[in-house]
Short mmCIF file of C-alpha atoms and ligand atoms in Angstrom, two decimals:
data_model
loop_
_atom_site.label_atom_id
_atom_site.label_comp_id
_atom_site.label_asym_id
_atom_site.label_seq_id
_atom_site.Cartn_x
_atom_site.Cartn_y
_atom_site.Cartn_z
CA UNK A 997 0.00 0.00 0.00
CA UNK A 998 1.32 3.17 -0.67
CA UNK A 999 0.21 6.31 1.45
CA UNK A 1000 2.57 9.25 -0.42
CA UNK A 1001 1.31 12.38 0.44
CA UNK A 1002 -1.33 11.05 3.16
CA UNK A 1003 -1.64 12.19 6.48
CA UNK A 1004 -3.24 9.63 9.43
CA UNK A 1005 -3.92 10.49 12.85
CA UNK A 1006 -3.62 8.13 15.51
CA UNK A 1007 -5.43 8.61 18.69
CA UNK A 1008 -3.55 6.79 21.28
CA UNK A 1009 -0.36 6.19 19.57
CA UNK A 1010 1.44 5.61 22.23
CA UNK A 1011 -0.46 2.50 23.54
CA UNK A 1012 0.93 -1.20 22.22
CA UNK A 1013 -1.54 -1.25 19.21
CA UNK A 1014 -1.51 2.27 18.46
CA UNK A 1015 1.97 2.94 18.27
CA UNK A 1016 2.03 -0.66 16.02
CA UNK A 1017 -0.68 1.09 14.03
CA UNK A 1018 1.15 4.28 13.65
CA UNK A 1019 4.21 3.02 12.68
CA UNK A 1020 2.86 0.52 10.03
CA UNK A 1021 1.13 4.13 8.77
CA UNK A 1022 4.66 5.84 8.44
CA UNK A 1023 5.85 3.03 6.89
CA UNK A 1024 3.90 2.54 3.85
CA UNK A 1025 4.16 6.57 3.25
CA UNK A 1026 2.15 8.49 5.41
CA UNK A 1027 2.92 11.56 7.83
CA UNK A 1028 1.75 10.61 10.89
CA UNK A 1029 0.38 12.40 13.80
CA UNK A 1030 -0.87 10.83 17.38
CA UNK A 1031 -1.94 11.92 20.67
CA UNK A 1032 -0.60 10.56 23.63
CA UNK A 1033 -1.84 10.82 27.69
CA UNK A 1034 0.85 9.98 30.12
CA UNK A 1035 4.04 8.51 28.60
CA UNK A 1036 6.00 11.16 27.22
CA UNK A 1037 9.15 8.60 26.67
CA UNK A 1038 6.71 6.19 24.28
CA UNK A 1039 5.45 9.63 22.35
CA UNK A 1040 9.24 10.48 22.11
CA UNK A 1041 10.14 7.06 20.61
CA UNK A 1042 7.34 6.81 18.48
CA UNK A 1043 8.31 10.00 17.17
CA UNK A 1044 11.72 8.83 16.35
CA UNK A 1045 10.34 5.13 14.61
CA UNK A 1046 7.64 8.08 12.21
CA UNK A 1047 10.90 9.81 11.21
CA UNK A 1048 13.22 7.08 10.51
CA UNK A 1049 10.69 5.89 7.81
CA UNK A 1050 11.18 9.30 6.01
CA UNK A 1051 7.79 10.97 6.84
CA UNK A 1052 6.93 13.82 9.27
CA UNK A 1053 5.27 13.08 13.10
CA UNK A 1054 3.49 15.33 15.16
CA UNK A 1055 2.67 14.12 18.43
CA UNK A 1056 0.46 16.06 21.52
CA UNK A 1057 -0.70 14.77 24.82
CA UNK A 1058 -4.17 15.69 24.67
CA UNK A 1059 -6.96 15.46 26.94
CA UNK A 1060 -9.45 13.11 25.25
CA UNK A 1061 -12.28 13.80 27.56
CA UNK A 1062 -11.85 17.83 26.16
CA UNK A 1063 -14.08 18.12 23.01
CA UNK A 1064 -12.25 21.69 22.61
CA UNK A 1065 -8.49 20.42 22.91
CA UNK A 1066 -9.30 17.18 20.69
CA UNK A 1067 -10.85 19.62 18.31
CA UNK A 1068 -7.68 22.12 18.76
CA UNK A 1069 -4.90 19.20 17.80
CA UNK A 1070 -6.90 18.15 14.82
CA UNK A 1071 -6.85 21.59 13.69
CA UNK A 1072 -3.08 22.21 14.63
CA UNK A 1073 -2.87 18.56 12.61
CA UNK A 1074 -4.58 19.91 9.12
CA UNK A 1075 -2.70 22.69 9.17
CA UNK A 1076 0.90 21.56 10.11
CA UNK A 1077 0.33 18.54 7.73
CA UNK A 1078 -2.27 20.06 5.08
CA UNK A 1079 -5.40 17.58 5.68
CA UNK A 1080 -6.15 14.53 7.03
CA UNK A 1081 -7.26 11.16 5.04
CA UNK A 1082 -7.17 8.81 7.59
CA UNK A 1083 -8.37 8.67 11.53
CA UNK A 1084 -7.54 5.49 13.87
CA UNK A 1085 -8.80 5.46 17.08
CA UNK A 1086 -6.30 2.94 19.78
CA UNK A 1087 -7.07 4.60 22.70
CA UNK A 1088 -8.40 3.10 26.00
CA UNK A 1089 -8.59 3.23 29.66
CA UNK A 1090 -6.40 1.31 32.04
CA UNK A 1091 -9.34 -0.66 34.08
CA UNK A 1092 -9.66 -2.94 37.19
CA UNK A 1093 -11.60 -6.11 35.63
CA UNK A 1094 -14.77 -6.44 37.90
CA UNK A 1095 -18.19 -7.91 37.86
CA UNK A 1096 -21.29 -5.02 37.10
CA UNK A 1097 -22.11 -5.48 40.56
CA UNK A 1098 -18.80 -4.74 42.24
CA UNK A 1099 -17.75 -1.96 39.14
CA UNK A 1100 -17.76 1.61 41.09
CA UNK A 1101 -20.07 4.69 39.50
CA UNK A 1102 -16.76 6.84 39.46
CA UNK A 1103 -14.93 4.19 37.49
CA UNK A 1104 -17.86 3.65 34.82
CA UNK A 1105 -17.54 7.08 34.49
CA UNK A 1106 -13.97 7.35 33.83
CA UNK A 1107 -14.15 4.75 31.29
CA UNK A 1108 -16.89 6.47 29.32
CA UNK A 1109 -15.66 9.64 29.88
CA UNK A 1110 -11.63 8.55 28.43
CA UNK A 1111 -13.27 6.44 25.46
CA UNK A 1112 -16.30 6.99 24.56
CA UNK A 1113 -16.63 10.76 24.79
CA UNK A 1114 -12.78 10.73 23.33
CA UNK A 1115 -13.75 8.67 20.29
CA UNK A 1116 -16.86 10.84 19.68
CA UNK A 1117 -14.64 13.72 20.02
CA UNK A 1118 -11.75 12.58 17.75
CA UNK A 1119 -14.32 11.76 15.14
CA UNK A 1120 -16.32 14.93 15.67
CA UNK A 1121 -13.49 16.97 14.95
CA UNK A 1122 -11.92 14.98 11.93
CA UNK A 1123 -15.24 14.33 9.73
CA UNK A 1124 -15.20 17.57 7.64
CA UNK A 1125 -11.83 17.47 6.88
CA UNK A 1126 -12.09 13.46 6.09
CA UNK A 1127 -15.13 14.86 4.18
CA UNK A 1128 -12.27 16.57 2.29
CA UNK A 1129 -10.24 13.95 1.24
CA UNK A 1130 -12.96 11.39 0.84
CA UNK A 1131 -11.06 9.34 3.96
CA UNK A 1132 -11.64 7.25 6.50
CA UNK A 1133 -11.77 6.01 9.93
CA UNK A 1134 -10.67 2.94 11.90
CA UNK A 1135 -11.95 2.29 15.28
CA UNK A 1136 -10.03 -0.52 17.55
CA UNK A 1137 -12.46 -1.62 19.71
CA UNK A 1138 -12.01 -5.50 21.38
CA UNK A 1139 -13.82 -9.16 20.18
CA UNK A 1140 -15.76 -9.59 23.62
CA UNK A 1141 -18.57 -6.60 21.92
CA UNK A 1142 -19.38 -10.04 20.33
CA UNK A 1143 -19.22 -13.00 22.87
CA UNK A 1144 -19.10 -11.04 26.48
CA UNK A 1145 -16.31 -12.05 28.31
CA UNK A 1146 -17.28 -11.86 32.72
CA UNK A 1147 -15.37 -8.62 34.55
CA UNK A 1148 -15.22 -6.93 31.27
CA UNK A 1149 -17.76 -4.54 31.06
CA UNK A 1150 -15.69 -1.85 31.49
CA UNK A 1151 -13.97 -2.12 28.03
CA UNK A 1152 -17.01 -3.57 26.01
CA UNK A 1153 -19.88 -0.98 27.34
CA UNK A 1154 -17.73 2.10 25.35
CA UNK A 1155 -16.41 -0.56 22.63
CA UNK A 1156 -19.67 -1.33 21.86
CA UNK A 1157 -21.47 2.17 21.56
CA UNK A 1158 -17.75 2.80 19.99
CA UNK A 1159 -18.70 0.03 17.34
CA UNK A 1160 -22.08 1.73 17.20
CA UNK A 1161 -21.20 4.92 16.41
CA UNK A 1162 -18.87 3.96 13.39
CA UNK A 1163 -22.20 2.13 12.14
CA UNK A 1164 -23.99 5.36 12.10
CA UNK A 1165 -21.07 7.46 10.74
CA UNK A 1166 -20.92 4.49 7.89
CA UNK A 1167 -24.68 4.98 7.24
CA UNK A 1168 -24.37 8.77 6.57
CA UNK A 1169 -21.46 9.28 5.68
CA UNK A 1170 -20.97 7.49 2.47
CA UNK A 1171 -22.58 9.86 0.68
CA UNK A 1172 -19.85 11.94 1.23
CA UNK A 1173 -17.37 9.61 0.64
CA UNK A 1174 -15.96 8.74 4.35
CA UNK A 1175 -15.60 4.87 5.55
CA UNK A 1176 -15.72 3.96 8.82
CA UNK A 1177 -14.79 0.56 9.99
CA UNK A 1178 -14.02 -1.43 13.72
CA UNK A 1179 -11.00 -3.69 14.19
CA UNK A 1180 -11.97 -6.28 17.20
CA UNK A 1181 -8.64 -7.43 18.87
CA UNK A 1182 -8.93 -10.59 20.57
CA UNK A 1183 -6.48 -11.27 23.41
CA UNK A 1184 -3.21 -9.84 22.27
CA UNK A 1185 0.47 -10.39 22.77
CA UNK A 1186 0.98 -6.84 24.34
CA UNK A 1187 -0.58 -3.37 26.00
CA UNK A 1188 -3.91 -4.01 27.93
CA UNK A 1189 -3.77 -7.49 26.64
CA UNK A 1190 -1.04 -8.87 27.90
CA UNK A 1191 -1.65 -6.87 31.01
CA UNK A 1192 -4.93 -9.12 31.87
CA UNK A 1193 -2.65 -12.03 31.07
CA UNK A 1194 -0.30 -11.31 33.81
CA UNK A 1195 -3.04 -9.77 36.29
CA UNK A 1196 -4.62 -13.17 36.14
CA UNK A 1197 -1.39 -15.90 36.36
CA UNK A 1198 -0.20 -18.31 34.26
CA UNK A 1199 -2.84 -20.99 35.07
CA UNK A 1200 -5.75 -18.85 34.30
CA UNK A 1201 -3.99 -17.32 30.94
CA UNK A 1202 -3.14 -20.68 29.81
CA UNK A 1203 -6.78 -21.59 29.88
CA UNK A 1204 -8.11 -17.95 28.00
CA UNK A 1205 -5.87 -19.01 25.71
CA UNK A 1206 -7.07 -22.91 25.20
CA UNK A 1207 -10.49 -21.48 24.64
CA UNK A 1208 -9.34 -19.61 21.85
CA UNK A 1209 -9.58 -21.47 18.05
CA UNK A 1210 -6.67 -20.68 17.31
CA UNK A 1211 -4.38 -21.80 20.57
CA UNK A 1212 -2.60 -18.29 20.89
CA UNK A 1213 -2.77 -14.41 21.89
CA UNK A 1214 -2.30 -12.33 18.76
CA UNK A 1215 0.66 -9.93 17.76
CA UNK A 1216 -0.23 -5.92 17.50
CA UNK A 1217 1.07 -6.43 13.93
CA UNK A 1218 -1.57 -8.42 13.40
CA UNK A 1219 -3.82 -5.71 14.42
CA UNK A 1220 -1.66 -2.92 12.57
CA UNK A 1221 -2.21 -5.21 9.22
CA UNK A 1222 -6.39 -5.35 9.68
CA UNK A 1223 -6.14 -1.79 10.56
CA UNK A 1224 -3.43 -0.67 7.30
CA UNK A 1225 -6.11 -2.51 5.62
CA UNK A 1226 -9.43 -1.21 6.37
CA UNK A 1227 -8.39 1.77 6.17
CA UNK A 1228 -6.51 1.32 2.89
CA UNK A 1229 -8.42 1.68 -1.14
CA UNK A 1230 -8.35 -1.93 -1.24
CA UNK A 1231 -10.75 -2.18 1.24
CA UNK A 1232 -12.37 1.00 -0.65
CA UNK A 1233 -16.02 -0.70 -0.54
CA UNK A 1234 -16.33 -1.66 3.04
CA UNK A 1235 -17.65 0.11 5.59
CA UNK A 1236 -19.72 -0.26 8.72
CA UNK A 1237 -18.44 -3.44 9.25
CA UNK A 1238 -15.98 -4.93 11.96
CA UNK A 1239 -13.09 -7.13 11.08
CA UNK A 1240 -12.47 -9.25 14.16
CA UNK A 1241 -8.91 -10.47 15.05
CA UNK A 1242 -9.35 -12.39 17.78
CA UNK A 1243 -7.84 -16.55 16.73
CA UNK A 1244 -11.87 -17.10 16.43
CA UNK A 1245 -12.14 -16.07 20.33
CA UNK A 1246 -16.04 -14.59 19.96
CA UNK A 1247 -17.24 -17.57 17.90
N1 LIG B 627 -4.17 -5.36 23.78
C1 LIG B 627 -5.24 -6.15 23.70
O1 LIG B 627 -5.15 -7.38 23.86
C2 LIG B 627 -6.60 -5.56 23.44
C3 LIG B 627 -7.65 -6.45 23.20
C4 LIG B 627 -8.93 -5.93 22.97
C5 LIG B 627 -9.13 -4.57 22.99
N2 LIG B 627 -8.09 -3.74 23.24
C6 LIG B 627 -8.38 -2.30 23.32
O2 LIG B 627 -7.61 -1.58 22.38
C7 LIG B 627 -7.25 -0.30 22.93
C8 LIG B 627 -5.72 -0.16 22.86
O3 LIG B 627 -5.16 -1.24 23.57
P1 LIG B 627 -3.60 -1.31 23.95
O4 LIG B 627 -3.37 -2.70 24.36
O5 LIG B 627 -2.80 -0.67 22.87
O6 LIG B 627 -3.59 -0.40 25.27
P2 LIG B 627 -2.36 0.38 25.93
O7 LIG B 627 -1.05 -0.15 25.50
O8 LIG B 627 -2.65 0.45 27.40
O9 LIG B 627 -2.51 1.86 25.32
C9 LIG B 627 -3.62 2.67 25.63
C10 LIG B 627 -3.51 3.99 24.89
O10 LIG B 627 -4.58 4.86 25.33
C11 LIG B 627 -4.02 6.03 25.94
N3 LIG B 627 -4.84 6.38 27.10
C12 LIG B 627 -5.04 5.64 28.20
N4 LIG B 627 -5.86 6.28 29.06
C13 LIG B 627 -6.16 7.47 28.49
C14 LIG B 627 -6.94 8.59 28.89
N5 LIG B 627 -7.58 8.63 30.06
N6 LIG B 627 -7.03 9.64 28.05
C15 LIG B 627 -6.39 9.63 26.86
N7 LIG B 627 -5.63 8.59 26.42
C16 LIG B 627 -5.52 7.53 27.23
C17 LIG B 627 -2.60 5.65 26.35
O11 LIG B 627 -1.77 6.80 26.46
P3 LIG B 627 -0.40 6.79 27.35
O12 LIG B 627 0.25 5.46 27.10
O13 LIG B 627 0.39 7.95 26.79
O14 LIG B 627 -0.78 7.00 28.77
C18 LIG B 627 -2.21 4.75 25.18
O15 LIG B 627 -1.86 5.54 24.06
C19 LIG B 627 -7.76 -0.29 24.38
O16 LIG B 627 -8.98 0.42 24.44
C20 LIG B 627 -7.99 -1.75 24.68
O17 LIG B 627 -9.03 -1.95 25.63
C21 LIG B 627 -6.82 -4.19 23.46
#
């Protein structure tokens, strides 16, 4: 795929998938630009992998839960870069699994308020210049919006109005043009993944991972390819639609 003279913004880049995602980006020809929330030393590195591939980076910790600064950096981003023709939103939450029951009101909050609003915002802010340039927009959102996983709810309530809301900006938005598609990770090899792997023990991750078809946790390559795809001109008739990679996990 070749993405000369594209520009693709990257909410979350510095998270396992996103800065995967943003680097596969950069290195099929696009500038790149990403926000980031707390680590400044990933955002600094992830800087360095955009501009070894030869295109220009841009990265800002923003406050996704601030419709004005999301809307701010995308407008810095059109005008440093010229326009935008592709959005990916990799951001999410660090989150305590727990059952409904035990989940605190301050902590649903929190996790609606970091991903849900902050999607909404990111794609708020980016449709009229995707409008623009015809683009299009990638949501990462997680396989268990299909086949609930227990003490999860926290990432699949905003993954699934996440997965919603790219259905409705599918449904009126092709008329002008802009795709909008959901990549499902299953459990993968890294970030938030790997983190529930090790939160739960060996024994336990050995058996998550038994349950899955495909006997193994995935790679955030493997999510940076479905994402480099969707949001690619070969995929240039598909929208609304979510590509799971996941080993089969939700069937
Ligand atoms: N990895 C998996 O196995 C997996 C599976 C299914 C779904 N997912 C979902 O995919 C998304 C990305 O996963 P990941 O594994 O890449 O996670 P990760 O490595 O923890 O990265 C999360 C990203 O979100 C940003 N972020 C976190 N809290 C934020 C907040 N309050 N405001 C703004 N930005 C915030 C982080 O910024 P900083 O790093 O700068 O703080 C980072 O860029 C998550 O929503 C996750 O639930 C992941």
């Amino acid at each position: 795929m070749d993405r000369s003279g594209q520009v693709a913004l990257v909410i979350g880049g510095t998270g396992a998938l996103g800065a995967a995602i943003a680097a596969r980006l950069a290195s099929e020809g696009a500038d790149v630009a990403f926000t980031w929330h707390r680590n400044a030393d990933k955002a600094a590195a992830l800087e360095k992998t955009i501009v070894a591939h030869g295109r220009r980076s841009h990265g800002a910790q923003v406050a996704l839960d601030d419709a004005a600064a999301v809307g701010a950096f995308v407008g810095e981003v059109v005008s440093r870069f010229g326009g935008l023709d592709t959005l990916v939103y990799a951001s999410g939450p660090a989150f305590e699994l727990a059952f409904v029951a035990k989940v605190p009101p301050a902590d649903w909050s929190r996790v609606i308020d970091a991903d849900l609003k902050g999607c909404f915002h990111a794609v708020h802010a980016a449709l009229p210049h995707l409008r623009a340039r015809r683009g299009s927009i990638v949501a990462v959102t997680a396989a268990g919006v299909e086949r609930a996983i227990a003490r999860d709810i926290l990432s699949l309530a905003p993954k699934a109005a996440i997965t919603a809301l790219m259905r409705a900006i599918a449904l009126e938005e092709g008329r002008n043009g802009v795709r909008a598609n959901c990549v499902a990770p299953g459990y993968i090899a890294g970030g938030i993944g790997q983190d529930i792997m090790d939160a739960v023990g060996p024994e336990m991750a050995a058996t998550l991972v038994k349950a899955v078809p495909l006997r193994r946790m995935g790679t955030c390559e493997e999510i940076a390819d479905a994402v480099a795809y969707l949001s690619s001109a070969r995929a240039g008739y598909i929208t609304g639609n979510t590509l799971f990679v996941s080993g089969g996990m939700e069937l």
